[in-house]
């Protein structure tokens, strides 16, 4: 993972073309920035340049850029799961938010 100006990118190696490929993963459902390079230093440079180019383009075109996620998330759990989550949080003497956050931190892989 790489981070620049709040944007986070995941990186993969494409063996077929022997290049590192990066993609912003925290700015909505569609990648706003992708980039590639042959080595790590080049990938870092391309990532920063791609973010800067994207933000400059948005400013020139008067377009609101896709921003990194805010950290706020609304969930629809259903009444039964909501009850179970609330009971689990109460049992651990934490808020529902803290309980959900701890479960997600444990399970999230990226």
PDB file of C-alpha atoms in Angstrom:
ATOM      1  CA  UNK A   1       0.000   0.000   0.000  1.00  0.00           C
ATOM      2  CA  UNK A   2       1.111   3.523  -0.760  1.00  0.00           C
ATOM      3  CA  UNK A   3      -0.324   6.827   0.462  1.00  0.00           C
ATOM      4  CA  UNK A   4      -0.062  10.369  -0.898  1.00  0.00           C
ATOM      5  CA  UNK A   5      -2.293  13.372  -0.098  1.00  0.00           C
ATOM      6  CA  UNK A   6      -4.748  11.024   1.607  1.00  0.00           C
ATOM      7  CA  UNK A   7      -5.092   8.752  -1.421  1.00  0.00           C
ATOM      8  CA  UNK A   8      -4.168   5.101  -0.859  1.00  0.00           C
ATOM      9  CA  UNK A   9      -3.074   2.816  -3.669  1.00  0.00           C
ATOM     10  CA  UNK A  10      -2.832  -0.946  -3.896  1.00  0.00           C
ATOM     11  CA  UNK A  11       0.023  -2.351  -5.956  1.00  0.00           C
ATOM     12  CA  UNK A  12       0.263  -5.551  -7.989  1.00  0.00           C
ATOM     13  CA  UNK A  13       2.977  -7.026 -10.156  1.00  0.00           C
ATOM     14  CA  UNK A  14       1.999  -7.907 -13.734  1.00  0.00           C
ATOM     15  CA  UNK A  15       4.329 -10.696 -14.750  1.00  0.00           C
ATOM     16  CA  UNK A  16       3.139 -10.635 -18.367  1.00  0.00           C
ATOM     17  CA  UNK A  17       4.641  -7.169 -18.931  1.00  0.00           C
ATOM     18  CA  UNK A  18       7.037  -7.156 -15.961  1.00  0.00           C
ATOM     19  CA  UNK A  19       5.590  -3.953 -14.497  1.00  0.00           C
ATOM     20  CA  UNK A  20       4.263  -2.845 -11.140  1.00  0.00           C
ATOM     21  CA  UNK A  21       0.721  -1.525 -11.440  1.00  0.00           C
ATOM     22  CA  UNK A  22      -0.967   0.709  -8.857  1.00  0.00           C
ATOM     23  CA  UNK A  23      -4.542   1.828  -8.395  1.00  0.00           C
ATOM     24  CA  UNK A  24      -6.146   4.228  -5.906  1.00  0.00           C
ATOM     25  CA  UNK A  25      -8.482   2.191  -3.706  1.00  0.00           C
ATOM     26  CA  UNK A  26      -9.989   4.700  -1.266  1.00  0.00           C
ATOM     27  CA  UNK A  27     -11.837   7.183  -3.467  1.00  0.00           C
ATOM     28  CA  UNK A  28     -15.030   5.432  -4.490  1.00  0.00           C
ATOM     29  CA  UNK A  29     -16.075   2.436  -6.546  1.00  0.00           C
ATOM     30  CA  UNK A  30     -14.106   3.352  -9.679  1.00  0.00           C
ATOM     31  CA  UNK A  31     -10.349   3.919  -9.785  1.00  0.00           C
ATOM     32  CA  UNK A  32      -9.677   7.627 -10.224  1.00  0.00           C
ATOM     33  CA  UNK A  33      -5.955   7.088 -10.688  1.00  0.00           C
ATOM     34  CA  UNK A  34      -3.897   4.214 -12.035  1.00  0.00           C
ATOM     35  CA  UNK A  35      -0.171   4.158 -12.702  1.00  0.00           C
ATOM     36  CA  UNK A  36       2.700   1.779 -13.457  1.00  0.00           C
ATOM     37  CA  UNK A  37       6.461   1.536 -13.409  1.00  0.00           C
ATOM     38  CA  UNK A  38       9.270  -0.990 -13.631  1.00  0.00           C
ATOM     39  CA  UNK A  39      10.623  -0.442 -10.089  1.00  0.00           C
ATOM     40  CA  UNK A  40       9.520   0.742  -6.663  1.00  0.00           C
ATOM     41  CA  UNK A  41      11.071   4.211  -6.876  1.00  0.00           C
ATOM     42  CA  UNK A  42       9.507   4.753 -10.277  1.00  0.00           C
ATOM     43  CA  UNK A  43       6.159   3.560  -8.949  1.00  0.00           C
ATOM     44  CA  UNK A  44       6.299   6.041  -6.054  1.00  0.00           C
ATOM     45  CA  UNK A  45       7.177   8.835  -8.466  1.00  0.00           C
ATOM     46  CA  UNK A  46       4.363   7.861 -10.881  1.00  0.00           C
ATOM     47  CA  UNK A  47       1.840   7.623  -8.040  1.00  0.00           C
ATOM     48  CA  UNK A  48       2.623  11.134  -6.808  1.00  0.00           C
ATOM     49  CA  UNK A  49       2.653  12.546 -10.342  1.00  0.00           C
ATOM     50  CA  UNK A  50      -0.647  10.834 -11.182  1.00  0.00           C
ATOM     51  CA  UNK A  51      -2.371  12.227  -8.079  1.00  0.00           C
ATOM     52  CA  UNK A  52      -0.988  15.715  -8.747  1.00  0.00           C
ATOM     53  CA  UNK A  53      -2.074  15.516 -12.418  1.00  0.00           C
ATOM     54  CA  UNK A  54      -5.541  14.303 -11.443  1.00  0.00           C
ATOM     55  CA  UNK A  55      -6.042  17.116  -8.932  1.00  0.00           C
ATOM     56  CA  UNK A  56      -4.704  19.721 -11.395  1.00  0.00           C
ATOM     57  CA  UNK A  57      -7.035  18.428 -14.133  1.00  0.00           C
ATOM     58  CA  UNK A  58     -10.014  18.600 -11.753  1.00  0.00           C
ATOM     59  CA  UNK A  59      -9.146  22.181 -10.839  1.00  0.00           C
ATOM     60  CA  UNK A  60      -8.708  23.228 -14.484  1.00  0.00           C
ATOM     61  CA  UNK A  61     -12.002  21.603 -15.522  1.00  0.00           C
ATOM     62  CA  UNK A  62     -13.938  22.801 -12.479  1.00  0.00           C
ATOM     63  CA  UNK A  63     -14.666  19.214 -11.499  1.00  0.00           C
ATOM     64  CA  UNK A  64     -14.918  18.137  -7.852  1.00  0.00           C
ATOM     65  CA  UNK A  65     -12.265  15.437  -7.395  1.00  0.00           C
ATOM     66  CA  UNK A  66     -13.140  12.077  -5.914  1.00  0.00           C
ATOM     67  CA  UNK A  67     -11.868  12.429  -2.382  1.00  0.00           C
ATOM     68  CA  UNK A  68     -10.521   9.728  -0.113  1.00  0.00           C
ATOM     69  CA  UNK A  69     -13.153   8.142   2.087  1.00  0.00           C
ATOM     70  CA  UNK A  70     -14.237  10.265   5.049  1.00  0.00           C
ATOM     71  CA  UNK A  71     -14.276   7.481   7.616  1.00  0.00           C
ATOM     72  CA  UNK A  72     -18.055   7.638   8.027  1.00  0.00           C
ATOM     73  CA  UNK A  73     -20.112   4.623   7.005  1.00  0.00           C
ATOM     74  CA  UNK A  74     -23.863   4.021   7.335  1.00  0.00           C
ATOM     75  CA  UNK A  75     -24.925   0.403   7.800  1.00  0.00           C
ATOM     76  CA  UNK A  76     -28.299  -1.299   7.432  1.00  0.00           C
ATOM     77  CA  UNK A  77     -28.086  -4.371   9.625  1.00  0.00           C
ATOM     78  CA  UNK A  78     -31.654  -5.491  10.096  1.00  0.00           C
ATOM     79  CA  UNK A  79     -33.287  -5.573  13.525  1.00  0.00           C
ATOM     80  CA  UNK A  80     -32.010  -8.995  14.642  1.00  0.00           C
ATOM     81  CA  UNK A  81     -28.361  -8.371  13.738  1.00  0.00           C
ATOM     82  CA  UNK A  82     -28.584  -4.883  15.264  1.00  0.00           C
ATOM     83  CA  UNK A  83     -29.824  -6.474  18.499  1.00  0.00           C
ATOM     84  CA  UNK A  84     -26.982  -9.017  18.504  1.00  0.00           C
ATOM     85  CA  UNK A  85     -24.372  -6.343  17.782  1.00  0.00           C
ATOM     86  CA  UNK A  86     -25.728  -4.140  20.572  1.00  0.00           C
ATOM     87  CA  UNK A  87     -25.704  -7.068  22.997  1.00  0.00           C
ATOM     88  CA  UNK A  88     -22.126  -8.008  22.042  1.00  0.00           C
ATOM     89  CA  UNK A  89     -20.975  -4.406  22.458  1.00  0.00           C
ATOM     90  CA  UNK A  90     -22.715  -4.132  25.847  1.00  0.00           C
ATOM     91  CA  UNK A  91     -21.170  -7.407  26.978  1.00  0.00           C
ATOM     92  CA  UNK A  92     -17.708  -5.990  26.170  1.00  0.00           C
ATOM     93  CA  UNK A  93     -18.658  -2.635  27.762  1.00  0.00           C
ATOM     94  CA  UNK A  94     -17.958  -0.640  24.597  1.00  0.00           C
ATOM     95  CA  UNK A  95     -20.101   1.408  22.221  1.00  0.00           C
ATOM     96  CA  UNK A  96     -21.624  -0.192  19.143  1.00  0.00           C
ATOM     97  CA  UNK A  97     -19.324   1.956  16.997  1.00  0.00           C
ATOM     98  CA  UNK A  98     -16.226   0.787  18.895  1.00  0.00           C
ATOM     99  CA  UNK A  99     -17.354  -2.846  18.686  1.00  0.00           C
ATOM    100  CA  UNK A 100     -18.032  -2.684  14.925  1.00  0.00           C
ATOM    101  CA  UNK A 101     -14.731  -0.884  14.325  1.00  0.00           C
ATOM    102  CA  UNK A 102     -12.779  -3.556  16.241  1.00  0.00           C
ATOM    103  CA  UNK A 103     -14.468  -6.369  14.286  1.00  0.00           C
ATOM    104  CA  UNK A 104     -13.774  -4.639  10.962  1.00  0.00           C
ATOM    105  CA  UNK A 105     -10.142  -3.918  11.903  1.00  0.00           C
ATOM    106  CA  UNK A 106      -9.701  -7.606  12.713  1.00  0.00           C
ATOM    107  CA  UNK A 107     -11.272  -8.759   9.441  1.00  0.00           C
ATOM    108  CA  UNK A 108     -10.111  -6.165   6.892  1.00  0.00           C
ATOM    109  CA  UNK A 109      -7.180  -7.441   4.847  1.00  0.00           C
ATOM    110  CA  UNK A 110      -5.946  -4.290   3.109  1.00  0.00           C
TER     111      UNK A 110
END
